Structure formats: structure tokens, C-alpha cells
Amino acid sequence: KNEVEQSPQNLTAQEGEFITINCSYSVGISALHWLQQHPGGGIVSLFMLSSGKKKHGRLIATINIQEKHSSLHITASHPRDSAVYICAVNPVLGGGADGLTFGKGTHLIIQP
Amino acid sequence: DTAVSQTPKYLVTQMGNDKSIKCEQNLGHDTMYWYKQDSKKFLKIMFSYNNKELIINETVPNRFSPKSPDKAHLNLHINSLELGDSAVYFCASSRSGGYGYTFGSGTRLTVV
């Protein structure tokens, strides 16, 4: 079992829908990251969270440290949001220098 | 200006060869990383390095070696390339604690 589990693995939705991607982790962490990867493209960091909630444009990320769970929400989804969304954690013992541990990603397709 | 740049973007080489991938960051970050993304798009840490410490993922074969001439560069050298080394390799950097995570655009290595 992977230390970071994401759901769903694949998600297809219509433009304008509210999207939720979930991430659960089984290790102690100092922070959790949400990343975006477009097909054939590089990886972009969307959020880094250690508690609470963050918002950037149409994207919202939340984390519940006690439940070891995070969600990424996309409001008013658009075809350009189509990408793979990856949850990743900084294991607490690593102090950030051991690198990230990743989930397997959620492949999101937004249809016009 | 590209924040984390890696070269080359594509690398096709024969089994048994030795190759290097270069990575440079101009963000003033103190920690750099190499990640491997396999054919199923799963990312895994290979190395993390700051100017004090190299941390190696124990699953990485010793044919892989990071070389850091200075704080802004972390190159990846691979000896005796094997078919299974074919993957996309991402360089990344961050500040202490994993803040400001920034990825390079990736190097697609194909071993034939």
C-alpha cells in the first residue's frame, strides 16, 4: 500500500462542474503539496499546506492533519484544467530534505 | 528566465553507455532533488542534496550518481545504462523545509 493514496484515479466531468480530488496519507508529514502536470509537460506546484485551507483563483486546497486527509477543489471547471493532479507529502522525519512522497495522481478531463 | 532548467530535454542512447543530465536553478534555493517518473507516470525520489548533505534513496542503483559543483547545480550521471532506466527524470529545488518547490521541465531518457 502506497503511503499516499489519491482518489479518484480518473475523473471526467463537464465544463463548469465542481471538482473534488481526495488525498489520504499514512505517515507523519510536515507539509502536503498539490501538483499539476499537463500531458507531456512539466510539473507545477499549486499549493503547499501544513494546516487549514488555501485558495488561488478557482482552486481551493484543504487539509485535515488529524484525519491525514487533503482535498483539492476546482470551481467552475474549464477544459484547460485537464491535467494530472498529484498529491505529495514531506515526511516529517525528513525535514524536507528527503524529497516528496507522491500519490499516483488523478487524471482529470474536463469536456466542453 | 527559467527557474529550474535541465538539459537535455530528450536523450536517446544505447545500452551500456554513460550519460549525464544537467540541472541548474537560479532561485537561490538550498536544496535540490532528482526524481524519476516511470512509464506509469509514478514519481519517486532518487536523491536530495543541500550544501551539507546528500540523501540517497536506497532503491537507486549505484550506477546513478549526483554531482553538485555548487549550490545552484545538481547534475545526474548514469553509468552503464540499462533498458529499465528509460523514464522521465525531473530535477527540482526548494528552500529549507520544502518551501517554494519548483520543478524543471524534465528529461525524457530512452535507452535502446
Short mmCIF file of C-alpha atoms in Angstrom, two decimals:
data_model
loop_
_atom_site.label_atom_id
_atom_site.label_comp_id
_atom_site.label_asym_id
_atom_site.label_seq_id
_atom_site.Cartn_x
_atom_site.Cartn_y
_atom_site.Cartn_z
CA LYS A 1 0.00 0.00 0.00
CA ASN A 2 1.33 3.38 -1.05
CA GLU A 3 1.92 5.91 1.71
CA VAL A 4 -0.10 8.46 -0.27
CA GLU A 5 -3.41 7.41 -1.79
CA GLN A 6 -5.45 9.53 -4.17
CA SER A 7 -8.98 9.18 -5.44
CA PRO A 8 -10.37 9.02 -7.96
CA GLN A 9 -7.63 7.79 -10.33
CA ASN A 10 -9.55 9.11 -13.32
CA LEU A 11 -12.25 11.76 -13.48
CA THR A 12 -14.16 13.07 -16.47
CA ALA A 13 -16.53 15.99 -15.97
CA GLN A 14 -18.37 18.64 -17.93
CA GLU A 15 -17.20 22.23 -18.12
CA GLY A 16 -18.49 24.24 -15.19
CA GLU A 17 -18.73 21.35 -12.75
CA PHE A 18 -17.28 21.48 -9.22
CA ILE A 19 -14.37 19.05 -8.97
CA THR A 20 -13.01 17.34 -5.84
CA ILE A 21 -9.87 15.22 -5.69
CA ASN A 22 -9.01 13.47 -2.44
CA CYS A 23 -5.70 12.50 -0.88
CA SER A 24 -5.04 10.36 2.19
CA TYR A 25 -1.64 9.66 3.68
CA SER A 26 -0.40 7.24 6.30
CA VAL A 27 2.83 8.88 7.51
CA GLY A 28 3.57 11.90 9.66
CA ILE A 29 4.15 14.92 7.48
CA SER A 30 5.48 18.44 7.76
CA ALA A 31 3.61 19.58 4.67
CA LEU A 32 1.44 18.42 1.79
CA HIS A 33 1.72 19.59 -1.80
CA TRP A 34 -0.70 19.61 -4.69
CA LEU A 35 0.98 19.48 -8.09
CA GLN A 36 -0.31 19.76 -11.65
CA GLN A 37 1.14 18.03 -14.69
CA HIS A 38 -0.18 18.64 -18.19
CA PRO A 39 0.27 15.92 -20.84
CA GLY A 40 3.88 15.84 -21.99
CA GLY A 41 4.56 18.78 -19.76
CA GLY A 42 6.38 19.77 -16.66
CA ILE A 43 5.18 19.76 -13.08
CA VAL A 44 3.82 22.87 -11.43
CA SER A 45 3.35 23.32 -7.70
CA LEU A 46 -0.19 24.53 -6.95
CA PHE A 47 -0.25 24.54 -3.14
CA MET A 48 1.83 23.69 -0.12
CA LEU A 49 -0.26 23.12 3.03
CA SER A 50 0.56 22.36 6.61
CA SER A 51 -2.87 23.25 8.03
CA GLY A 52 -6.24 24.69 7.14
CA LYS A 53 -7.17 25.92 3.71
CA LYS A 54 -5.64 27.84 0.82
CA LYS A 55 -7.27 29.42 -2.24
CA HIS A 56 -5.80 30.54 -5.52
CA GLY A 57 -8.21 31.64 -8.19
CA ARG A 58 -10.62 28.77 -8.83
CA LEU A 59 -8.53 26.29 -6.88
CA ILE A 60 -9.02 25.51 -3.20
CA ALA A 61 -6.96 23.09 -1.13
CA THR A 62 -7.79 21.90 2.36
CA ILE A 63 -6.03 19.66 4.82
CA ASN A 64 -7.11 17.89 8.00
CA ILE A 65 -3.96 16.87 9.85
CA GLN A 66 -5.79 14.77 12.45
CA GLU A 67 -7.54 12.73 9.77
CA LYS A 68 -4.48 12.70 7.47
CA HIS A 69 -6.58 13.84 4.57
CA SER A 70 -6.50 16.63 2.00
CA SER A 71 -8.80 17.70 -0.80
CA LEU A 72 -8.25 19.78 -3.92
CA HIS A 73 -11.32 21.53 -5.30
CA ILE A 74 -11.76 23.22 -8.65
CA THR A 75 -14.71 25.55 -9.03
CA ALA A 76 -16.25 26.37 -12.42
CA SER A 77 -14.02 23.82 -14.14
CA HIS A 78 -12.71 24.56 -17.62
CA PRO A 79 -11.15 22.34 -20.32
CA ARG A 80 -7.77 23.97 -19.63
CA ASP A 81 -7.93 22.39 -16.15
CA SER A 82 -7.49 19.00 -17.81
CA ALA A 83 -4.28 17.58 -16.38
CA VAL A 84 -2.93 15.09 -13.88
CA TYR A 85 -3.17 16.34 -10.29
CA ILE A 86 -0.67 14.84 -7.90
CA CYS A 87 -0.72 14.86 -4.12
CA ALA A 88 2.69 14.69 -2.45
CA VAL A 89 3.90 14.88 1.14
CA ASN A 90 7.05 15.88 3.01
CA PRO A 91 7.53 13.06 5.54
CA VAL A 92 8.09 14.66 8.94
CA LEU A 93 11.36 12.90 9.74
CA GLY A 94 12.91 14.16 6.54
CA GLY A 95 12.71 17.81 7.43
CA GLY A 96 12.02 18.49 3.77
CA ALA A 97 15.43 17.33 2.63
CA ASP A 98 14.40 13.77 1.86
CA GLY A 99 12.17 14.81 -1.00
CA LEU A 100 8.50 14.27 -1.63
CA THR A 101 6.50 11.06 -1.48
CA PHE A 102 3.87 11.05 -4.20
CA GLY A 103 0.43 9.70 -4.84
CA LYS A 104 -0.25 8.08 -8.20
CA GLY A 105 -2.11 11.09 -9.50
CA THR A 106 -5.65 11.84 -10.65
CA HIS A 107 -6.16 12.17 -14.38
CA LEU A 108 -8.79 14.88 -14.86
CA ILE A 109 -10.53 15.57 -18.15
CA ILE A 110 -12.94 18.47 -18.47
CA GLN A 111 -15.14 18.24 -21.52
CA PRO A 112 -16.53 21.38 -23.19
CA ASP B 1 14.38 33.36 -17.04
CA THR B 2 13.82 29.68 -16.39
CA ALA B 3 13.88 29.00 -12.65
CA VAL B 4 14.97 25.34 -12.83
CA SER B 5 16.47 24.32 -16.14
CA GLN B 6 17.60 20.87 -17.11
CA THR B 7 19.29 19.68 -20.26
CA PRO B 8 18.88 17.86 -22.47
CA LYS B 9 15.10 17.64 -22.84
CA TYR B 10 15.38 14.38 -24.77
CA LEU B 11 18.16 11.81 -24.63
CA VAL B 12 18.28 8.62 -26.69
CA THR B 13 21.23 6.35 -26.09
CA GLN B 14 22.34 2.75 -26.32
CA MET B 15 22.58 0.27 -23.51
CA GLY B 16 25.89 0.33 -21.74
CA ASN B 17 26.62 3.99 -22.40
CA ASP B 18 27.32 6.59 -19.74
CA LYS B 19 25.31 9.80 -19.81
CA SER B 20 24.74 12.95 -17.77
CA ILE B 21 21.76 15.22 -17.28
CA LYS B 22 22.43 18.75 -16.12
CA CYS B 23 20.30 20.83 -13.78
CA GLU B 24 20.63 24.44 -12.73
CA GLN B 25 18.43 26.63 -10.54
CA ASN B 26 18.55 30.41 -10.24
CA LEU B 27 16.14 30.70 -7.31
CA GLY B 28 18.71 30.75 -4.56
CA HIS B 29 17.26 27.54 -3.14
CA ASP B 30 19.44 25.49 -0.84
CA THR B 31 18.08 22.02 -1.62
CA MET B 32 17.94 20.24 -4.98
CA TYR B 33 16.43 16.92 -5.95
CA TRP B 34 16.26 14.33 -8.68
CA TYR B 35 13.03 12.47 -9.28
CA LYS B 36 12.23 9.62 -11.65
CA GLN B 37 8.83 9.29 -13.35
CA ASP B 38 8.24 5.79 -14.66
CA SER B 39 6.12 4.62 -17.56
CA LYS B 40 3.02 4.64 -15.35
CA LYS B 41 3.70 8.30 -14.51
CA PHE B 42 4.57 7.49 -10.90
CA LEU B 43 7.14 9.84 -9.37
CA LYS B 44 9.79 8.72 -6.92
CA ILE B 45 12.62 10.50 -5.17
CA MET B 46 16.12 9.49 -6.21
CA PHE B 47 18.32 11.99 -4.40
CA SER B 48 18.07 15.12 -2.35
CA TYR B 49 21.06 17.35 -1.76
CA ASN B 50 21.79 20.52 0.08
CA ASN B 51 25.19 22.01 0.57
CA LYS B 52 25.64 19.91 3.65
CA GLU B 53 24.17 16.52 2.96
CA LEU B 54 23.40 14.07 0.19
CA ILE B 55 20.47 11.79 0.91
CA ILE B 56 20.11 8.82 -1.38
CA ASN B 57 17.02 6.72 -1.84
CA GLU B 58 18.24 3.23 -1.02
CA THR B 59 16.44 1.74 -4.01
CA VAL B 60 18.51 3.74 -6.50
CA PRO B 61 21.24 1.64 -8.18
CA ASN B 62 24.77 2.88 -7.58
CA ARG B 63 25.11 3.38 -11.34
CA PHE B 64 23.34 6.67 -10.65
CA SER B 65 25.39 9.40 -9.03
CA PRO B 66 24.54 13.04 -8.36
CA LYS B 67 27.27 15.60 -8.72
CA SER B 68 26.97 19.12 -7.36
CA PRO B 69 29.72 21.55 -8.38
CA ASP B 70 27.97 24.33 -6.46
CA LYS B 71 24.72 25.21 -4.71
CA ALA B 72 22.93 26.08 -7.97
CA HIS B 73 23.73 22.88 -9.85
CA LEU B 74 22.92 19.22 -9.34
CA ASN B 75 23.83 17.00 -12.26
CA LEU B 76 22.85 13.36 -12.63
CA HIS B 77 25.39 10.94 -14.02
CA ILE B 78 24.34 7.46 -15.08
CA ASN B 79 26.81 4.66 -15.82
CA SER B 80 26.19 1.53 -17.87
CA LEU B 81 22.69 2.47 -18.93
CA GLU B 82 20.06 -0.28 -18.95
CA LEU B 83 16.72 -0.55 -20.74
CA GLY B 84 14.92 -0.14 -17.41
CA ASP B 85 16.46 3.28 -16.93
CA SER B 86 14.16 4.65 -19.63
CA ALA B 87 11.96 7.21 -17.89
CA VAL B 88 11.45 10.93 -17.44
CA TYR B 89 13.84 12.47 -14.93
CA PHE B 90 12.85 15.67 -13.16
CA CYS B 91 15.15 18.00 -11.32
CA ALA B 92 13.61 20.21 -8.61
CA SER B 93 14.67 22.67 -5.97
CA SER B 94 13.23 24.18 -2.81
CA ARG B 95 14.07 26.28 0.21
CA SER B 96 14.62 24.58 3.55
CA GLY B 97 11.53 22.75 4.74
CA GLY B 98 10.25 22.17 1.22
CA TYR B 99 9.04 25.73 0.59
CA GLY B 100 8.85 27.09 -2.93
CA TYR B 101 9.11 23.73 -4.65
CA THR B 102 9.97 24.24 -8.32
CA PHE B 103 10.42 21.54 -10.94
CA GLY B 104 12.41 21.51 -14.12
CA SER B 105 10.71 20.57 -17.38
CA GLY B 106 12.02 17.02 -17.35
CA THR B 107 14.44 14.92 -19.42
CA ARG B 108 12.98 12.00 -21.32
CA LEU B 109 15.65 9.29 -21.38
CA THR B 110 15.22 6.41 -23.82
CA VAL B 111 17.69 3.54 -23.69
CA VAL B 112 17.71 1.34 -26.80
#
